[in-house]
Amino acid sequence: MANEAANTTPLSAFDAHHPPAQEILDKCVHCGFCLPVCPTYVLWREEMDSPRGRIYLMKMAQEGTAKMSDEWVGHFDACLGCVACMTACPSGVDYGKLIQATRAQIERNYNRSLVEKLRRRLLFETLTKPDRLNLLRWPLLAYQKSGARALVRSTGLLKLFPQFVEAVDALLPNLAAKESLAETTPAQGEKRKRVGLVLGCVQRAFFSSVNTATARVLAAEGYEVVAPPEQPCCGALMVHAGEEAGARELARSTIDAFERANVEYIISNAAGCGSNLKEYGYLLRDDPVYAERAKRFSAKCRDVCEVLAEAPPRSERKPLPARAAMHDSCHLQHAQGVRAQPRSLLAQIPGLELFELPESALCCGSAGIYNLVQPETAAALGDRKASFIAPLRPSVVVTGNPGCMLQLQSALERVNQRVPVLHTIQLLDASIRGVSLQSLL
Ligand code: SF4
Ligand code: SF4
């Protein structure tokens, strides 16, 4: 860390350890094509809360004409890291790498308030530890099933607590019994490939049915599925929040776990995790032991929809009558460029009607820990999505990321829309098994 503390130039607000790359900053030609897809710009119409404005702020900090003040940091804290701006940019500006570097600089060099430090520590010490999330299941189940949650909400008791507590409560999923997943699920029929399944942290604890559905579908399509039980959190939440040292540690352990599993593909069903896994080669580029291994690991990573869409279907798809509204997760459509594959898989299901949402490039406000640390902005974006979903009168909303599932469910509840939000793979699994949508709820 000693070299991480030295400044790039005497004037720069950044230290010498990977400041935002000048060659990427210089690619921005200030055209503004990215502005209409930037959620914070759409909400507030403030140049400094647009991608172009944020790039300008990075340049100013680099040149020493801006300091890491509260206001400067605030513009980056408000960024969702959704990278919709990258999809829109005709000049190929890799904003994802810029914001990752800037956030790491902020966490090293900016002194957050004690409350903010504690809040962030609490989130990382919980959300990145599958064991701790598992332990939380029981008190949360009691809170929900005893009626305490309904009482707390109806009496407005939560208003007495910091907004953070209310945001956590609003996002709690309706917990069901946990489904267990075997370490190895054999392929049905002739084996196509041996693949590893990334279990995720929130997914593992709160959406175990998505993981079991993923293994069932892959097995039905001829893949042997290995889910290494020792795999840790992949570090996505940390790297997206600038906690690079912790993220690198988790990346190394994840690589170890999947190397031992000896698989041809490493499959994720959580878009935020998937985009992070594909960037391990970049995250560990300085690591003398892991740099090459990380590149090989990332080259094997696929979203589950990518793998399924690349081979002709084997198992029969039975009818699943439903009106499904499609929500693209940002880390799937923008960060991984996976947009057509979920649609092509859902189109295989007889009886399923798929509806597109207006403003589909725009983030729902989930964005890692964003909806917990920036609850007002996240709620405004969630409400905007809900306002587009409601007129479609869907029987289900379908997406590809647990964070989006929580965020959309919460936004829909706020407008009294009792529409379930499910993962793409759950609909495919229901169709292959020939079970109804209701049986998934
Ligand atoms: S990552 Fe998303 S919120 Fe951040 S500047 Fe780009 S479009 Fe805007
Ligand atoms: S679209 Fe690309 S080049 Fe144009 S302002 Fe946005 S980031 Fe810069």
XYZ file of C-alpha atoms and ligand atoms in Angstrom:
457
model
C 0.000 0.000 0.000
C 2.951 2.343 0.416
C 3.079 3.124 -3.307
C -0.744 3.476 -3.313
C -0.454 6.497 -1.040
C 1.911 8.530 -3.231
C 0.357 11.080 -5.577
C 0.627 10.840 -9.399
C 1.700 14.469 -9.653
C 2.125 16.967 -6.846
C -1.197 18.497 -7.940
C -3.386 15.459 -8.574
C -6.108 14.515 -6.107
C -5.421 10.864 -6.970
C -2.672 8.660 -5.599
C -0.302 6.799 -7.919
C -2.035 3.418 -7.712
C -4.130 3.111 -10.891
C -5.746 6.538 -11.146
C -8.457 6.770 -13.870
C -6.493 6.029 -17.069
C -5.609 9.143 -19.063
C -6.022 7.329 -22.398
C -9.633 6.445 -21.488
C -10.383 9.958 -20.219
C -9.009 11.402 -23.465
C -11.357 9.271 -25.564
C -14.388 11.255 -24.417
C -15.278 13.796 -27.111
C -18.037 15.402 -24.989
C -20.748 14.546 -27.537
C -23.395 13.872 -24.872
C -24.885 10.784 -26.538
C -24.658 9.051 -23.158
C -26.792 11.598 -21.313
C -30.301 10.257 -22.145
C -29.477 6.795 -20.723
C -27.854 8.027 -17.528
C -30.384 7.555 -14.707
C -29.083 10.388 -12.542
C -29.031 12.802 -15.477
C -32.550 11.729 -16.434
C -33.736 12.427 -12.871
C -31.923 15.707 -12.173
C -30.716 17.181 -15.508
C -27.411 18.144 -13.851
C -24.328 18.008 -16.088
C -22.094 16.944 -13.189
C -24.401 13.978 -12.556
C -24.035 12.774 -16.125
C -21.275 10.508 -17.521
C -19.759 13.432 -19.434
C -19.773 15.596 -16.307
C -18.260 12.875 -14.168
C -15.481 12.310 -16.697
C -14.810 16.046 -16.591
C -14.642 15.892 -12.785
C -12.137 13.013 -13.006
C -9.971 15.065 -15.375
C -10.091 18.057 -13.060
C -8.999 15.900 -10.113
C -6.245 14.377 -12.231
C -4.957 17.815 -13.210
C -5.246 19.147 -9.681
C -7.983 21.699 -10.433
C -10.527 19.832 -8.250
C -10.096 18.357 -4.800
C -11.784 15.286 -3.377
C -14.343 17.481 -1.619
C -17.711 16.287 -0.262
C -19.390 17.730 -3.349
C -16.952 16.103 -5.796
C -17.323 12.704 -4.086
C -21.108 13.149 -3.987
C -21.301 13.116 -7.794
C -19.530 9.736 -7.852
C -21.507 8.317 -4.949
C -24.647 9.187 -6.940
C -23.427 7.212 -9.983
C -25.101 3.804 -10.127
C -22.228 2.171 -11.998
C -24.882 0.846 -14.374
C -22.585 1.520 -17.363
C -25.524 2.311 -19.637
C -23.276 5.161 -20.784
C -20.823 2.633 -22.229
C -23.482 1.040 -24.412
C -24.511 4.476 -25.687
C -21.024 5.887 -26.242
C -19.956 5.981 -29.924
C -16.322 6.686 -28.955
C -15.852 3.524 -26.912
C -15.153 5.258 -23.596
C -14.734 2.498 -20.995
C -16.547 4.299 -18.193
C -16.665 1.058 -16.167
C -12.896 1.123 -15.682
C -12.958 4.865 -14.964
C -15.570 4.620 -12.210
C -13.921 1.531 -10.726
C -10.590 3.373 -10.478
C -12.221 6.553 -9.167
C -14.165 4.703 -6.480
C -11.040 2.866 -5.303
C -9.262 6.245 -5.115
C -12.124 7.694 -3.092
C -12.106 4.820 -0.603
C -8.348 5.197 -0.112
C -8.088 8.959 -0.020
C -11.401 10.460 1.099
C -12.374 10.537 4.754
C -16.010 9.434 4.983
C -18.020 10.327 8.098
C -17.954 7.805 10.928
C -21.629 6.927 10.362
C -21.001 6.293 6.677
C -17.917 4.204 7.423
C -19.872 2.067 9.917
C -22.792 1.669 7.530
C -20.582 0.511 4.702
C -18.654 -1.848 6.984
C -21.917 -3.349 8.248
C -23.105 -3.927 4.670
C -19.880 -5.548 3.500
C -19.530 -7.661 6.657
C -23.033 -8.996 6.044
C -23.757 -9.076 2.327
C -20.439 -10.629 1.315
C -20.600 -13.438 3.896
C -22.954 -16.241 2.861
C -22.746 -17.817 6.352
C -23.866 -14.615 8.054
C -26.682 -14.119 5.554
C -27.782 -17.669 6.261
C -27.856 -16.994 9.994
C -30.042 -13.968 9.324
C -32.677 -16.139 7.635
C -34.199 -17.330 10.911
C -34.773 -13.958 12.603
C -35.992 -12.557 9.273
C -38.396 -15.453 8.801
C -39.740 -14.890 12.340
C -40.041 -11.139 11.631
C -42.082 -11.818 8.499
C -44.185 -14.811 9.516
C -45.088 -13.567 13.011
C -46.792 -10.503 11.553
C -44.237 -8.185 13.175
C -43.211 -6.829 9.789
C -46.778 -6.003 8.812
C -47.317 -4.311 12.190
C -44.107 -2.299 11.964
C -45.050 -1.128 8.475
C -48.676 -0.299 9.234
C -47.798 1.730 12.355
C -45.088 3.719 10.562
C -42.611 2.703 13.288
C -39.790 2.579 10.788
C -40.008 6.338 10.312
C -38.429 6.657 13.776
C -35.269 4.946 12.529
C -32.623 6.220 10.104
C -33.719 5.992 6.454
C -31.208 3.193 5.975
C -33.280 0.864 8.233
C -36.444 1.603 6.260
C -34.571 0.882 3.008
C -33.376 -2.473 4.339
C -36.900 -3.422 5.428
C -38.402 -2.415 2.079
C -35.949 -4.654 0.229
C -36.313 -7.769 2.354
C -37.507 -10.629 0.173
C -40.443 -12.776 1.208
C -38.510 -15.729 2.499
C -39.462 -19.290 1.704
C -37.903 -22.606 2.736
C -34.320 -22.914 1.558
C -33.750 -25.366 -1.285
C -30.576 -27.412 -1.068
C -28.303 -28.000 -4.018
C -26.082 -31.055 -4.443
C -22.372 -30.414 -4.967
C -22.670 -32.262 -8.292
C -25.776 -32.516 -10.457
C -25.286 -35.107 -13.195
C -26.060 -34.290 -16.827
C -29.108 -35.922 -18.368
C -28.348 -37.801 -21.553
C -25.046 -37.375 -23.315
C -22.865 -34.874 -21.439
C -22.197 -31.630 -23.267
C -19.835 -30.039 -20.731
C -18.855 -30.030 -17.063
C -19.640 -26.572 -15.710
C -19.188 -24.776 -12.399
C -22.035 -22.833 -10.818
C -21.378 -19.586 -8.955
C -23.829 -19.548 -6.050
C -23.720 -15.834 -5.185
C -24.256 -14.492 -1.668
C -27.741 -12.960 -1.684
C -28.774 -15.576 -4.259
C -27.533 -18.453 -2.065
C -29.250 -17.209 1.091
C -32.465 -15.639 -0.187
C -33.026 -17.001 -3.724
C -31.871 -20.602 -3.370
C -34.704 -21.628 -5.707
C -32.966 -19.715 -8.529
C -29.793 -21.760 -8.003
C -31.660 -25.080 -7.913
C -33.628 -24.080 -11.034
C -30.339 -23.205 -12.769
C -28.815 -26.596 -11.958
C -31.978 -28.439 -13.083
C -32.153 -26.621 -16.418
C -28.450 -27.052 -17.142
C -28.641 -30.750 -16.254
C -31.732 -31.207 -18.445
C -29.791 -29.603 -21.300
C -26.847 -31.972 -20.887
C -24.475 -30.125 -18.542
C -22.914 -31.687 -15.470
C -23.125 -28.980 -12.802
C -20.582 -28.620 -10.011
C -21.270 -26.122 -7.227
C -18.081 -25.955 -5.128
C -19.340 -25.537 -1.543
C -16.189 -23.683 -0.437
C -16.655 -20.855 -2.969
C -16.749 -17.458 -1.213
C -18.519 -14.276 -2.269
C -17.081 -13.281 -5.671
C -16.466 -9.709 -4.455
C -18.767 -7.937 -6.918
C -20.346 -5.654 -4.323
C -16.908 -4.666 -3.039
C -15.261 -3.952 -6.366
C -18.269 -1.921 -7.528
C -18.038 0.125 -4.315
C -14.301 0.792 -4.549
C -13.231 -1.741 -1.884
C -10.569 -3.179 -4.155
C -8.261 -4.846 -1.620
C -11.133 -6.928 -0.170
C -12.437 -7.694 -3.648
C -9.046 -8.973 -4.786
C -8.844 -11.301 -1.779
C -12.247 -12.797 -2.596
C -11.334 -13.093 -6.283
C -8.245 -15.148 -5.427
C -10.273 -17.539 -3.223
C -12.961 -17.873 -5.913
C -10.331 -18.763 -8.525
C -8.859 -21.383 -6.157
C -12.283 -22.967 -5.603
C -13.134 -23.251 -9.307
C -9.690 -24.419 -10.369
C -10.124 -27.362 -7.997
C -13.530 -28.102 -9.587
C -11.898 -28.552 -12.997
C -14.739 -27.204 -15.151
C -14.996 -25.975 -18.741
C -17.359 -23.056 -18.047
C -17.990 -21.035 -14.895
C -21.641 -20.069 -14.879
C -23.319 -17.218 -13.079
C -27.030 -16.497 -12.779
C -26.545 -13.138 -11.028
C -25.647 -10.395 -13.491
C -23.676 -8.325 -10.968
C -21.528 -11.332 -10.053
C -21.140 -12.370 -13.697
C -19.807 -9.013 -14.841
C -17.314 -8.994 -11.967
C -16.118 -12.543 -12.683
C -15.472 -11.641 -16.309
C -13.227 -8.790 -15.085
C -11.008 -10.822 -12.730
C -8.207 -10.674 -15.286
C -8.286 -6.885 -14.995
C -8.772 -6.788 -11.219
C -5.758 -9.057 -10.588
C -3.546 -7.695 -13.398
C -0.761 -6.749 -10.943
C -0.830 -9.995 -9.004
C 2.317 -12.023 -9.761
C 0.671 -15.319 -8.767
C -2.876 -14.844 -10.003
C -2.710 -12.525 -13.040
C -2.554 -15.295 -15.676
C -4.858 -17.611 -13.728
C -7.401 -14.786 -13.423
C -7.356 -14.254 -17.199
C -7.966 -17.966 -17.794
C -10.737 -17.951 -15.186
C -12.478 -14.932 -16.751
C -12.299 -16.485 -20.219
C -14.407 -19.394 -18.924
C -17.142 -17.228 -17.356
C -20.603 -17.121 -18.893
C -24.055 -16.002 -17.844
C -26.388 -18.999 -17.716
C -28.474 -17.524 -20.564
C -25.384 -17.286 -22.801
C -24.579 -20.969 -22.317
C -28.132 -22.163 -22.875
C -28.688 -19.977 -25.930
C -25.501 -21.129 -27.673
C -26.685 -24.749 -28.048
C -29.946 -26.104 -29.476
C -32.470 -27.026 -26.758
C -32.718 -30.698 -25.851
C -35.567 -30.977 -23.380
C -39.173 -30.309 -24.283
C -40.604 -26.897 -23.339
C -44.164 -27.293 -22.052
C -46.699 -24.465 -22.145
C -46.469 -21.775 -19.477
C -49.317 -19.320 -20.087
C -48.195 -15.934 -18.745
C -47.756 -12.274 -19.621
C -44.121 -11.579 -18.821
C -42.642 -8.071 -18.640
C -38.918 -8.128 -19.372
C -36.518 -6.079 -17.270
C -32.886 -6.130 -18.394
C -30.377 -6.021 -15.589
C -27.717 -3.369 -16.289
C -24.865 -5.729 -15.463
C -26.262 -8.169 -17.986
C -27.248 -5.888 -20.880
C -24.620 -3.149 -20.540
C -21.684 -4.718 -18.695
C -21.874 -8.157 -20.364
C -23.724 -7.313 -23.583
C -26.213 -10.131 -22.916
C -29.600 -8.957 -24.153
C -30.767 -11.248 -26.926
C -30.115 -14.542 -25.114
C -32.738 -14.286 -22.325
C -35.301 -13.274 -24.945
C -34.440 -16.183 -27.230
C -34.736 -18.629 -24.305
C -38.078 -17.210 -23.201
C -39.323 -17.339 -26.813
C -38.908 -21.139 -26.631
C -41.697 -21.362 -24.025
C -45.145 -22.000 -25.561
C -47.864 -19.723 -24.212
C -45.483 -17.128 -22.773
C -46.041 -13.593 -24.076
C -43.062 -11.286 -23.595
C -43.518 -7.525 -23.229
C -40.752 -4.940 -23.457
C -40.552 -2.030 -21.015
C -40.096 1.550 -22.185
C -36.708 3.033 -21.176
C -35.262 -0.470 -20.987
C -31.692 0.888 -20.992
C -32.324 2.677 -17.695
C -31.314 1.188 -14.329
C -34.031 0.183 -11.827
C -32.016 1.687 -8.957
C -30.714 -1.538 -7.448
C -27.025 -1.289 -8.419
C -25.234 -3.340 -5.750
C -25.500 -1.547 -2.401
C -26.818 1.624 -4.082
C -30.427 1.184 -2.942
C -29.179 0.871 0.646
C -26.794 3.840 0.635
C -28.743 6.136 -1.747
C -32.323 5.055 -0.927
C -34.128 8.170 -2.215
C -32.600 8.108 -5.689
C -32.993 4.333 -5.867
C -36.678 4.618 -4.914
C -37.264 7.301 -7.566
C -35.803 4.998 -10.216
C -37.744 2.004 -8.884
C -40.975 4.007 -8.983
C -40.227 4.996 -12.574
C -39.848 1.320 -13.545
C -43.025 0.367 -11.670
C -44.924 3.073 -13.559
C -43.914 1.408 -16.836
C -44.636 -2.125 -15.640
C -48.135 -1.551 -14.236
C -49.873 -0.577 -17.552
C -48.641 -3.811 -19.174
C -50.700 -5.832 -16.632
C -48.102 -8.607 -16.538
C -48.590 -11.823 -14.584
C -44.847 -11.893 -13.943
C -41.809 -9.628 -14.266
C -38.711 -11.435 -15.454
C -35.100 -10.401 -14.950
C -31.596 -11.816 -14.440
C -30.212 -10.460 -11.188
C -31.213 -10.894 -7.511
C -30.650 -7.191 -6.788
C -33.110 -6.214 -9.539
C -35.601 -8.791 -8.230
C -35.546 -7.202 -4.752
C -35.646 -3.655 -6.078
C -38.534 -4.246 -8.503
C -40.545 -6.260 -5.980
C -40.225 -3.441 -3.484
C -41.136 -0.761 -6.075
C -44.183 -2.739 -7.231
C -45.372 -3.221 -3.644
C -45.240 0.550 -3.130
C -47.872 0.939 -5.873
C -49.893 -2.079 -4.673
C -48.943 -4.217 -7.646
C -48.808 -7.830 -6.467
C -46.836 -9.037 -9.459
C -44.140 -11.654 -8.795
C -40.627 -10.906 -9.999
C -38.804 -14.046 -11.126
C -35.520 -14.988 -12.751
C -35.463 -15.980 -16.447
C -34.152 -19.410 -15.488
C -37.117 -20.025 -13.169
C -39.553 -19.640 -16.076
C -37.476 -21.940 -18.240
C -37.287 -24.494 -15.421
C -41.070 -24.328 -14.882
C -41.641 -24.902 -18.599
C -39.276 -27.894 -18.716
C -40.848 -29.415 -15.596
C -44.365 -28.607 -16.791
C -45.381 -26.780 -13.596
C -47.486 -23.623 -13.342
C -46.313 -20.119 -12.528
C -48.337 -20.220 -9.293
C -46.329 -23.186 -8.049
C -43.204 -20.980 -8.072
C -44.646 -18.380 -5.701
S -22.657 4.354 -14.859
Fe -24.857 4.785 -15.046
S -25.256 6.355 -13.479
Fe -23.023 6.275 -13.766
S -22.573 7.841 -15.298
Fe -22.855 5.912 -16.457
S -25.044 5.894 -17.006
Fe -24.787 7.441 -15.392
S -21.100 9.381 -25.280
Fe -18.945 8.835 -24.819
S -17.734 10.423 -25.850
Fe -19.839 11.185 -25.772
S -19.898 12.407 -23.858
Fe -20.578 10.353 -23.321
S -18.709 9.299 -22.637
Fe -18.047 11.124 -23.766
